[in-house]
Tab-separated table of C-alpha atoms in Angstrom:
chain	number	residue	atom	x	y	z
A	1	MET	CA	97.490	156.927	143.775
A	2	GLU	CA	94.264	155.867	144.877
A	3	ARG	CA	94.134	151.963	145.958
A	4	SER	CA	91.120	150.038	145.047
A	5	ILE	CA	90.399	147.713	147.801
A	6	ARG	CA	87.935	144.834	146.791
A	7	PRO	CA	86.377	142.430	149.160
A	8	HIS	CA	87.136	138.632	148.626
A	9	GLY	CA	83.197	137.916	148.294
A	10	LEU	CA	83.240	140.307	144.796
A	11	THR	CA	86.551	138.432	143.683
A	12	THR	CA	84.142	135.232	144.329
A	13	LEU	CA	81.459	136.535	142.465
A	14	ALA	CA	83.684	137.300	139.154
A	15	VAL	CA	85.275	133.560	139.252
A	16	LEU	CA	81.872	132.346	139.594
A	17	ASN	CA	80.462	134.532	136.462
A	18	PHE	CA	83.136	133.633	134.622
A	19	ILE	CA	82.527	129.644	135.526
A	20	PHE	CA	79.075	129.748	134.729
A	21	ALA	CA	79.977	132.175	131.149
A	22	GLY	CA	82.456	128.991	130.441
A	23	PHE	CA	79.460	126.478	130.799
A	24	LYS	CA	76.968	128.645	128.699
A	25	THR	CA	79.727	129.000	126.297
A	26	LEU	CA	80.188	125.085	125.997
A	27	GLY	CA	76.376	124.589	125.678
A	28	PHE	CA	76.104	127.033	123.146
A	29	LEU	CA	78.353	124.784	121.268
A	30	VAL	CA	76.890	121.333	122.395
A	31	SER	CA	73.460	123.302	121.032
A	32	LEU	CA	74.664	123.868	117.701
A	33	ALA	CA	76.243	120.791	116.973
A	34	ALA	CA	72.891	118.932	117.780
A	35	LEU	CA	71.221	121.538	115.781
A	36	GLY	CA	73.127	120.150	113.054
A	37	CYS	CA	72.638	116.452	113.902
A	38	VAL	CA	69.154	117.291	113.604
A	39	SER	CA	69.063	118.864	110.418
A	40	ALA	CA	71.341	116.199	109.017
A	41	ALA	CA	68.424	114.236	110.046
A	42	GLY	CA	66.135	116.524	107.900
A	43	THR	CA	68.045	116.510	105.002
A	44	SER	CA	67.963	112.536	105.247
A	45	GLY	CA	64.274	112.189	105.047
A	46	GLN	CA	63.638	111.781	109.042
A	47	ALA	CA	60.758	113.714	110.568
A	48	VAL	CA	62.023	116.511	112.296
A	49	GLU	CA	60.202	119.247	114.704
A	50	GLN	CA	60.870	122.465	112.701
A	51	GLU	CA	59.412	124.248	115.725
A	52	MET	CA	61.999	122.684	118.360
A	53	ILE	CA	64.734	123.835	116.274
A	54	GLY	CA	63.494	127.129	116.095
A	55	TYR	CA	63.154	127.372	120.055
A	56	MET	CA	66.667	125.759	120.554
A	57	LEU	CA	68.273	128.351	118.150
A	58	VAL	CA	66.716	130.878	119.795
A	59	PHE	CA	67.642	129.656	123.683
A	60	SER	CA	71.274	129.271	122.392
A	61	ILE	CA	71.717	132.434	121.085
A	62	ILE	CA	70.132	134.010	124.677
A	63	ASP	CA	72.820	131.679	126.315
A	64	LEU	CA	75.611	133.008	124.397
A	65	ALA	CA	74.125	136.792	125.011
A	66	LEU	CA	73.904	136.026	128.469
A	67	ALA	CA	77.346	134.239	128.686
A	68	GLY	CA	79.090	137.566	127.307
A	69	LEU	CA	77.358	139.834	130.379
A	70	LEU	CA	78.473	137.472	132.631
A	71	ILE	CA	81.738	138.011	131.174
A	72	VAL	CA	81.847	141.709	131.156
A	73	SER	CA	79.693	141.833	135.122
A	74	GLY	CA	83.183	139.836	135.644
A	75	ILE	CA	85.312	141.746	134.801
A	76	GLY	CA	83.492	144.778	136.013
A	77	TYR	CA	83.427	143.158	139.800
A	78	LEU	CA	86.851	142.493	139.443
A	79	LYS	CA	87.624	146.604	138.170
A	80	ILE	CA	85.167	147.274	141.205
A	81	ASN	CA	83.419	149.764	137.885
A	82	ARG	CA	79.886	150.617	138.556
A	83	ILE	CA	78.801	150.355	134.827
A	84	THR	CA	80.345	147.307	134.231
A	85	GLY	CA	79.837	145.780	137.381
A	86	ARG	CA	76.415	146.576	139.023
A	87	VAL	CA	74.728	147.708	135.967
A	88	PHE	CA	75.759	144.935	133.483
A	89	GLY	CA	75.406	142.225	136.489
A	90	SER	CA	71.852	143.620	137.523
A	91	VAL	CA	71.545	143.288	133.602
A	92	TRP	CA	72.118	139.885	133.181
A	93	ALA	CA	70.412	138.733	136.597
A	94	LEU	CA	67.094	139.962	135.817
A	95	ALA	CA	67.703	138.912	131.813
A	96	GLU	CA	68.402	135.558	133.432
A	97	ILE	CA	64.969	135.267	135.842
A	98	VAL	CA	62.987	136.586	132.928
A	99	LYS	CA	63.922	133.330	130.570
A	100	ALA	CA	63.244	131.016	133.507
A	101	PHE	CA	59.784	132.575	133.633
A	102	VAL	CA	59.869	132.158	130.284
A	103	ILE	CA	60.510	128.497	130.804
A	104	ILE	CA	57.784	128.201	133.314
A	105	TRP	CA	54.945	129.529	132.125
A	106	PHE	CA	55.781	128.224	128.248
A	107	GLY	CA	57.905	125.222	128.809
A	108	ALA	CA	54.764	122.739	127.860
A	109	SER	CA	54.273	124.216	124.409
A	110	MET	CA	58.471	124.384	124.066
A	111	GLY	CA	59.049	120.726	125.183
A	112	MET	CA	60.222	121.853	128.803
A	113	GLU	CA	58.610	120.776	131.631
A	114	PHE	CA	59.246	123.080	135.237
A	115	ASN	CA	60.053	120.768	137.961
A	116	LEU	CA	62.099	122.176	141.175
A	117	GLY	CA	65.420	121.669	139.393
A	118	THR	CA	63.781	124.437	137.205
A	119	MET	CA	63.834	127.238	140.392
A	120	VAL	CA	67.384	126.020	140.750
A	121	SER	CA	68.270	128.781	138.083
A	122	PHE	CA	66.513	131.622	140.102
A	123	ILE	CA	69.511	130.753	142.921
A	124	TYR	CA	72.780	132.623	141.471
A	125	PRO	CA	70.457	135.791	140.079
A	126	LEU	CA	68.556	136.470	143.101
A	127	LEU	CA	71.946	136.085	145.089
A	128	THR	CA	73.460	138.251	142.169
A	129	LEU	CA	71.418	141.002	142.568
A	130	PHE	CA	71.504	141.032	146.379
A	131	PHE	CA	75.359	141.343	146.641
A	132	VAL	CA	75.425	143.631	143.788
A	133	ASN	CA	72.784	145.831	145.174
A	134	ILE	CA	72.318	145.055	149.096
A	135	VAL	CA	75.935	144.070	149.711
A	136	PHE	CA	78.600	145.491	147.970
A	137	ARG	CA	76.480	149.089	147.282
A	138	ASP	CA	78.622	151.160	148.839
A	139	LEU	CA	81.598	149.907	146.522
A	140	TRP	CA	80.006	151.550	143.666
A	141	ARG	CA	80.257	154.871	145.020
A	142	ARG	CA	83.590	154.253	147.270
A	143	ARG	CA	86.757	152.861	145.546
A	144	SER	CA	89.348	154.797	147.358
A	145	ALA	CA	91.009	152.587	150.305
A	146	ASP	CA	90.731	155.637	152.420
A	147	SER	CA	86.956	155.397	151.835
A	148	VAL	CA	86.756	152.394	152.462
A	149	ARG	CA	88.649	152.472	155.993
A	150	GLN	CA	86.566	155.209	156.636
A	151	GLU	CA	83.109	153.634	155.963
A	152	SER	CA	84.174	150.904	158.263
A	153	SER	CA	85.131	153.275	161.148
A	154	ASP	CA	81.708	154.892	160.882
A	155	SER	CA	80.214	151.516	160.871
A	156	GLN	CA	81.747	150.507	163.985
A	157	ALA	CA	80.977	153.778	165.852
A	158	ALA	CA	81.787	153.984	169.249
A	159	PRO	CA	81.016	150.920	171.347
A	160	ALA	CA	78.745	150.713	173.812
A	161	GLU	CA	79.707	149.992	177.268
A	162	SER	CA	77.597	147.327	178.119
A	163	PRO	CA	78.503	143.912	177.269
A	164	THR	CA	75.213	143.181	175.498
A	165	GLY	CA	76.195	146.545	173.181
A	166	HIS	CA	79.069	144.992	172.108
A	167	ILE	CA	77.754	141.519	171.656
A	168	ARG	CA	75.443	143.495	169.294
A	169	LEU	CA	77.340	145.726	167.711
A	170	LEU	CA	79.974	143.090	166.619
A	171	THR	CA	77.240	140.679	165.422
A	172	ALA	CA	75.838	143.246	162.726
A	173	GLN	CA	79.331	143.991	161.503
A	174	TYR	CA	79.897	139.871	161.386
A	175	ILE	CA	77.062	139.455	159.435
A	176	ARG	CA	78.478	141.933	157.000
A	177	GLN	CA	81.927	140.423	156.975
A	178	THR	CA	80.528	136.977	156.500
A	179	LEU	CA	78.363	137.828	153.214
A	180	ARG	CA	81.495	140.164	151.788
A	181	GLY	CA	83.406	137.181	152.324
A	182	ILE	CA	83.962	134.076	150.344
A	183	GLN	CA	82.706	131.628	152.921
A	184	GLY	CA	79.244	133.349	152.572
A	185	ILE	CA	78.854	133.193	149.191
A	186	LEU	CA	79.583	129.735	148.495
A	187	PHE	CA	77.862	129.029	151.467
A	188	LEU	CA	74.344	130.271	150.214
A	189	LEU	CA	75.135	129.081	146.879
A	190	LEU	CA	75.800	125.861	147.676
A	191	THR	CA	73.205	124.893	150.326
A	192	LEU	CA	70.294	126.624	148.400
A	193	THR	CA	71.521	124.394	145.342
A	194	PHE	CA	71.821	121.624	147.130
A	195	PHE	CA	68.737	121.471	149.234
A	196	LEU	CA	66.973	122.192	146.055
A	197	VAL	CA	68.358	119.610	143.660
A	198	MET	CA	68.389	117.195	146.389
A	199	ALA	CA	64.421	117.701	146.661
A	200	SER	CA	64.256	117.673	142.831
A	201	VAL	CA	66.151	114.157	142.329
A	202	SER	CA	63.792	113.007	145.304
A	203	LEU	CA	60.245	114.294	143.441
A	204	LEU	CA	62.037	112.732	139.631
A	205	PRO	CA	60.024	109.499	140.004
A	206	ILE	CA	56.861	111.044	141.878
A	207	GLU	CA	56.417	113.659	138.451
A	208	ALA	CA	57.817	110.644	135.934
A	209	THR	CA	54.907	108.768	137.066
A	210	THR	CA	51.945	111.148	137.074
A	211	LYS	CA	53.191	113.030	133.807
A	212	GLN	CA	52.834	109.328	132.336
A	213	LEU	CA	49.527	108.807	134.032
A	214	ILE	CA	48.034	111.795	132.599
A	215	GLU	CA	49.089	110.706	128.950
A	216	MET	CA	47.404	107.190	129.506
A	217	GLY	CA	44.097	109.155	129.709
A	218	GLY	CA	43.910	109.078	133.819
A	219	GLN	CA	43.074	111.981	135.556
A	220	PRO	CA	45.354	114.064	137.661
A	221	GLU	CA	42.932	113.201	140.869
A	222	ASP	CA	43.671	109.261	140.021
A	223	SER	CA	47.008	109.984	140.022
A	224	ARG	CA	47.475	111.373	142.999
A	225	GLN	CA	45.586	108.676	144.699
A	226	TYR	CA	47.555	105.525	142.775
A	227	LEU	CA	50.707	107.906	143.887
A	228	LYS	CA	49.943	108.463	147.587
A	229	PRO	CA	50.287	104.859	148.609
A	230	GLY	CA	53.806	104.246	147.169
A	231	VAL	CA	55.246	107.116	148.043
A	232	GLU	CA	54.010	105.596	152.035
A	233	ARG	CA	55.535	102.367	151.479
A	234	VAL	CA	58.818	103.831	150.477
A	235	ALA	CA	58.983	106.333	153.256
A	236	ALA	CA	58.080	103.889	155.843
A	237	VAL	CA	60.906	101.550	154.151
A	238	PHE	CA	63.594	104.483	154.390
A	239	PHE	CA	62.202	106.124	157.738
A	240	ASN	CA	62.732	102.117	159.349
A	241	TRP	CA	66.223	101.674	157.944
A	242	LEU	CA	67.031	105.781	159.594
A	243	LEU	CA	65.245	105.452	162.728
A	244	ASP	CA	66.367	101.900	163.480
A	245	GLU	CA	62.736	101.229	164.283
A	246	GLY	CA	62.359	97.473	163.799
A	247	THR	CA	63.471	94.888	160.702
A	248	GLY	CA	60.504	96.072	158.194
A	249	GLU	CA	59.198	92.131	158.141
A	250	GLY	CA	56.102	93.259	159.767
A	251	TYR	CA	55.126	96.114	157.061
A	252	ALA	CA	52.177	94.415	154.663
A	253	ILE	CA	53.165	95.703	150.928
A	254	GLY	CA	49.855	95.498	149.474
A	255	THR	CA	47.517	97.842	151.685
A	256	GLN	CA	48.299	100.743	153.708
A	257	GLU	CA	48.366	99.584	156.779
A	258	PHE	CA	51.712	98.758	158.570
A	259	HIS	CA	51.850	95.983	160.903
A	260	THR	CA	55.621	95.883	163.113
A	261	GLU	CA	56.265	93.765	166.055
A	262	GLU	CA	57.900	96.725	168.297
A	263	ALA	CA	55.422	98.730	169.226
A	264	SER	CA	58.586	102.104	169.018
A	265	SER	CA	56.983	101.714	164.681
A	266	ASP	CA	54.401	104.022	165.770
A	267	TRP	CA	57.152	106.843	165.317
A	268	ASN	CA	57.152	105.462	161.884
A	269	ARG	CA	53.670	105.300	161.054
A	270	TYR	CA	53.347	109.028	162.165
A	271	LEU	CA	56.368	110.334	159.618
A	272	VAL	CA	54.592	108.410	156.859
A	273	GLN	CA	50.843	108.108	157.594
A	274	GLU	CA	49.719	111.101	159.971
A	275	GLN	CA	52.021	113.847	157.883
A	276	PRO	CA	53.270	113.966	154.605
A	277	ALA	CA	55.493	111.305	153.757
A	278	LEU	CA	57.133	113.033	150.997
A	279	LEU	CA	57.949	116.114	152.935
A	280	SER	CA	59.085	113.674	156.053
A	281	PHE	CA	61.019	111.915	153.818
A	282	ILE	CA	63.055	115.355	152.158
A	283	PHE	CA	63.261	117.407	155.362
A	284	SER	CA	64.777	113.898	156.828
A	285	ILE	CA	67.752	114.310	154.092
A	286	MET	CA	68.018	118.313	154.634
A	287	THR	CA	68.631	117.830	158.456
A	288	ALA	CA	71.658	115.213	157.328
A	289	LEU	CA	72.917	117.575	155.603
A	290	LEU	CA	72.486	120.895	157.492
A	291	PRO	CA	75.254	119.889	159.694
A	292	VAL	CA	78.046	119.578	157.278
A	293	LEU	CA	76.748	122.405	155.058
A	294	THR	CA	77.050	124.770	158.047
A	295	SER	CA	80.801	123.499	158.259
A	296	PHE	CA	81.524	125.852	155.144
A	297	LEU	CA	80.132	128.967	156.652
A	298	VAL	CA	81.625	128.591	160.177
A	299	PHE	CA	84.768	126.944	159.642
A	300	ASN	CA	87.073	130.432	159.410
A	301	GLN	CA	85.106	132.820	161.730
A	302	ILE	CA	88.035	132.561	164.265
A	303	SER	CA	91.054	131.230	162.268
A	304	GLN	CA	91.049	133.806	160.044
A	305	ASP	CA	91.404	136.438	161.970
A	306	ALA	CA	93.234	134.924	164.303
A	307	LYS	CA	95.679	133.750	162.076
A	308	ARG	CA	96.104	137.509	160.515
A	309	LYS	CA	96.320	138.793	164.190
A	310	GLY	CA	93.766	141.227	163.579
A	311	TYR	CA	92.601	140.477	167.278
A	312	ARG	CA	95.008	142.208	169.198
A	313	TYR	CA	93.650	145.727	167.817
A	314	LEU	CA	90.383	144.608	168.878
A	315	LEU	CA	90.565	143.944	171.951
A	316	LEU	CA	91.425	147.410	172.634
A	317	ARG	CA	87.999	148.069	172.250
A	318	THR	CA	85.759	145.242	173.263
A	319	THR	CA	86.246	141.822	174.768
A	320	ARG	CA	86.591	138.090	173.970
A	321	SER	CA	83.623	137.144	175.126
A	322	SER	CA	81.650	139.422	172.722
A	323	ILE	CA	83.879	138.482	169.925
A	324	TYR	CA	83.231	135.038	170.538
A	325	PHE	CA	79.595	135.198	171.051
A	326	GLY	CA	79.189	137.854	168.300
A	327	LYS	CA	80.342	135.199	166.063
A	328	PHE	CA	78.209	132.826	166.993
A	329	ILE	CA	75.406	134.605	166.494
A	330	SER	CA	76.181	136.243	163.393
A	331	SER	CA	76.736	132.485	161.949
A	332	LEU	CA	73.064	132.019	163.598
A	333	PHE	CA	71.469	134.649	161.914
A	334	VAL	CA	73.045	133.901	158.620
A	335	LEU	CA	71.691	130.330	158.950
A	336	LEU	CA	68.465	130.925	159.669
A	337	PRO	CA	67.216	132.968	156.690
A	338	ILE	CA	68.526	129.825	153.986
A	339	ILE	CA	66.891	127.132	156.468
A	340	ILE	CA	63.547	129.385	155.988
A	341	LEU	CA	63.789	130.124	152.246
A	342	SER	CA	64.680	126.188	151.363
A	343	VAL	CA	61.510	124.621	153.205
A	344	THR	CA	59.510	127.323	151.959
A	345	THR	CA	60.094	126.875	148.697
A	346	ILE	CA	59.815	123.071	148.684
A	347	ALA	CA	56.803	122.772	150.656
A	348	VAL	CA	55.411	125.673	148.013
A	349	TYR	CA	56.403	123.205	144.934
A	350	ILE	CA	54.477	120.277	146.510
A	351	HIS	CA	51.521	121.942	147.308
A	352	PHE	CA	50.782	123.954	144.234
A	353	LYS	CA	52.536	121.328	141.861
A	354	LEU	CA	51.895	117.727	142.965
A	355	GLN	CA	48.891	118.527	144.991
A	356	LEU	CA	49.264	115.372	146.959
A	357	TYR	CA	48.647	116.799	150.985
A	358	PRO	CA	46.145	119.034	152.471
A	359	PHE	CA	47.861	122.850	152.707
A	360	GLN	CA	47.293	123.019	156.541
A	361	ASP	CA	49.247	119.776	156.953
A	362	ILE	CA	52.271	120.854	154.487
A	363	LEU	CA	52.008	123.851	156.625
A	364	SER	CA	52.229	122.458	160.157
A	365	TRP	CA	54.602	120.042	159.107
A	366	SER	CA	56.880	122.560	157.358
A	367	LEU	CA	56.992	124.925	159.993
A	368	ARG	CA	57.702	122.137	162.488
A	369	ALA	CA	60.846	121.043	159.853
A	370	MET	CA	61.857	124.344	160.044
A	371	LEU	CA	62.022	124.259	164.698
A	372	ALA	CA	63.608	121.224	163.938
A	373	LEU	CA	66.453	122.674	161.736
A	374	SER	CA	66.988	125.921	163.877
A	375	ILE	CA	67.624	123.582	166.353
A	376	LEU	CA	70.208	121.192	164.915
A	377	SER	CA	71.717	124.420	163.655
A	378	LEU	CA	73.224	125.341	167.453
A	379	PRO	CA	75.477	122.696	167.734
A	380	SER	CA	76.309	122.546	164.232
A	381	ILE	CA	77.760	126.314	164.451
A	382	ALA	CA	78.981	125.186	168.429
A	383	PHE	CA	80.839	122.288	166.803
A	384	CYS	CA	82.296	124.540	163.501
A	385	LEU	CA	83.230	127.411	166.079
A	386	PHE	CA	85.260	125.466	168.311
A	387	PHE	CA	87.206	123.880	165.912
A	388	SER	CA	87.471	127.343	164.459
A	389	ALA	CA	88.894	128.704	167.489
A	390	LEU	CA	91.068	125.843	168.348
A	391	PHE	CA	93.384	126.018	164.907
A	392	ASN	CA	94.628	128.961	163.481
A	393	SER	CA	94.357	127.099	159.900
A	394	SER	CA	91.101	127.869	157.883
A	395	PHE	CA	91.518	124.659	155.546
A	396	GLY	CA	92.146	122.242	159.341
A	397	SER	CA	89.219	123.873	160.719
A	398	LEU	CA	87.148	123.022	157.642
A	399	ALA	CA	88.293	119.510	157.306
A	400	ILE	CA	88.037	118.313	160.975
A	401	SER	CA	84.326	119.982	161.285
A	402	SER	CA	82.983	118.092	158.017
A	403	LEU	CA	84.464	114.862	158.729
A	404	TRP	CA	82.914	115.133	162.135
A	405	LEU	CA	79.428	116.256	161.094
A	406	GLY	CA	79.729	114.487	158.115
A	407	PHE	CA	81.313	111.521	158.436
A	408	TYR	CA	80.937	110.376	161.522
A	409	PRO	CA	77.549	109.531	161.793
A	410	ILE	CA	77.616	107.375	158.725
A	411	ILE	CA	80.728	105.546	160.762
A	412	ALA	CA	78.792	105.225	164.047
A	413	ARG	CA	76.067	103.822	162.471
A	414	LEU	CA	77.795	101.043	160.512
A	415	ILE	CA	79.710	99.951	164.120
A	416	LYS	CA	76.595	100.044	165.534
A	417	ASP	CA	75.334	97.620	162.191
A	418	SER	CA	78.074	95.099	163.324
A	419	ALA	CA	77.949	95.910	167.065
A	420	HIS	CA	74.659	96.732	168.164
A	421	PHE	CA	75.952	97.442	171.725
A	422	MET	CA	77.872	100.094	170.179
A	423	GLY	CA	74.833	101.989	169.043
A	424	PHE	CA	75.525	104.677	171.910
A	425	LEU	CA	78.068	105.911	169.910
A	426	GLN	CA	75.585	107.603	167.392
A	427	TYR	CA	74.235	109.827	170.481
A	428	LEU	CA	77.822	112.063	170.272
A	429	HIS	CA	76.415	113.357	167.354
A	430	PRO	CA	73.918	115.954	167.171
A	431	LEU	CA	71.777	114.578	164.245
A	432	LYS	CA	70.899	111.537	166.168
A	433	ILE	CA	69.509	113.614	168.822
A	434	ALA	CA	67.787	115.882	166.003
A	435	TYR	CA	65.802	113.292	164.460
A	436	PHE	CA	63.727	113.105	167.687
A	437	LEU	CA	62.522	116.369	166.755
A	438	TYR	CA	60.253	115.247	164.442
A	439	HIS	CA	58.861	112.178	167.102
A	440	PRO	CA	55.407	112.056	167.679
A	441	GLU	CA	55.194	112.112	171.577
A	442	TRP	CA	55.919	116.118	172.690
A	443	TRP	CA	58.015	115.044	175.381
A	444	VAL	CA	60.250	113.254	173.693
A	445	VAL	CA	60.746	116.308	171.321
A	446	VAL	CA	61.518	118.526	174.437
A	447	LEU	CA	64.067	116.324	175.389
A	448	ALA	CA	65.781	116.086	172.343
A	449	ALA	CA	65.875	120.262	171.983
A	450	VAL	CA	67.367	119.959	175.397
A	451	GLY	CA	69.976	117.657	174.320
A	452	CYS	CA	70.379	119.926	171.031
A	453	ILE	CA	71.045	122.872	173.314
A	454	LEU	CA	73.531	120.877	175.754
A	455	TYR	CA	75.544	119.677	172.848
A	456	ALA	CA	75.963	123.412	171.844
A	457	ALA	CA	76.414	124.966	175.651
A	458	VAL	CA	78.999	122.154	175.778
A	459	PHE	CA	81.492	123.155	172.429
A	460	THR	CA	80.366	127.130	172.948
A	461	GLY	CA	81.866	126.915	176.369
A	462	GLY	CA	84.602	125.122	175.914
A	463	GLY	CA	85.243	126.384	172.558
A	464	TYR	CA	85.417	130.275	174.500
A	465	ILE	CA	87.510	128.758	177.411
A	466	TYR	CA	90.106	127.965	174.628
A	467	PHE	CA	89.589	131.428	173.207
A	468	LYS	CA	89.634	133.052	175.954
A	469	ARG	CA	93.117	131.504	177.166
A	470	LYS	CA	94.507	131.757	173.534
A	471	SER	CA	97.603	133.947	172.930
A	472	LEU	CA	96.040	136.291	170.011
């Protein structure tokens, strides 16, 4: 009897389907309760907009049908069934995307405002199409254990003789392994969602103020002229704290000029006035979030296979250096597209929706942010991979990596605020160095990039030395 091999990533998709189906079902019940309250208000003589009731009822029924598709496709994932899994999963994703587009194009007439948060609804449907039709496409054709093993053997053809060939071959295999695993799916979903939700929350006050000004009879151009100085003042105060650039007492709140007692405030002025202040604010938060999110991608790259004693068979055909550096490069190749996609989505939305800054300024600053985040990803991956090699426990690796990358900068800043001579502790973490990648002076940017690369080299070298001597 043939036994089906189901990747952990496909099981994760099924669990996510069931969770989202539960939320949709709960939303349907809440909508029914709300419709009941609205109907009661209408019968008591209060004015009720019948068109809005119709929209609520239609979308509630659609959500219930989509919840059914989620459940059916989730069961199909578990059974590795082509019809209920791949077909129904793709149908649900396309239907969800169509629904989101309807809300975008006709949202104003239905009382629904389009914002960056609306684009979050695209994330899981697009990921479903990607995973079901690309990453797991082989499973719908081959279900037996022998077939899957044969395919795995075919994908790892005779390795090249050179170390570079080994690394290239293992990198491709590890990218595939990461995407088909739990950490790959959760990392993509969490990172895209965190970045877009964070940007959406940052933009909510601006969008609400713009809407209010237009409703009061103002023109969009007037609202932009009103909002831009306010955004710059708020961003200036934020960067004054984040970059530790003086006390901020010299800022002239009533004008667009910034006067501080320290010459180092040129950095603040560069981020706020010479570059799009709103993008500078959002990109700085993305820079702070990236290292801790990276830990969810890399935490079990080494520890999982080491715990299962899987390297003893792989080392018959390749070297430890090829394995370790293949893991590093594959993690980088998974992370970089997410950085590019997130920055591009946020920049395009701000340009076309808010129209606060010229296109060339948004383009150049977005490319700068992509470069800075890409450079920061090097030490982040190196640190997580080091602890993944150090511990055979995936949970232990995740705990240490996330604590260091997420909480150490906060603790170091608190120590520095209470004892200024301890400020050097902040530079033991790559985040403080990475902020200098947004500095106006090019030589400072180069030094910051070199610092991040050296940080990555130290932890990559240390992790490789330990992995080379580790009993596998």
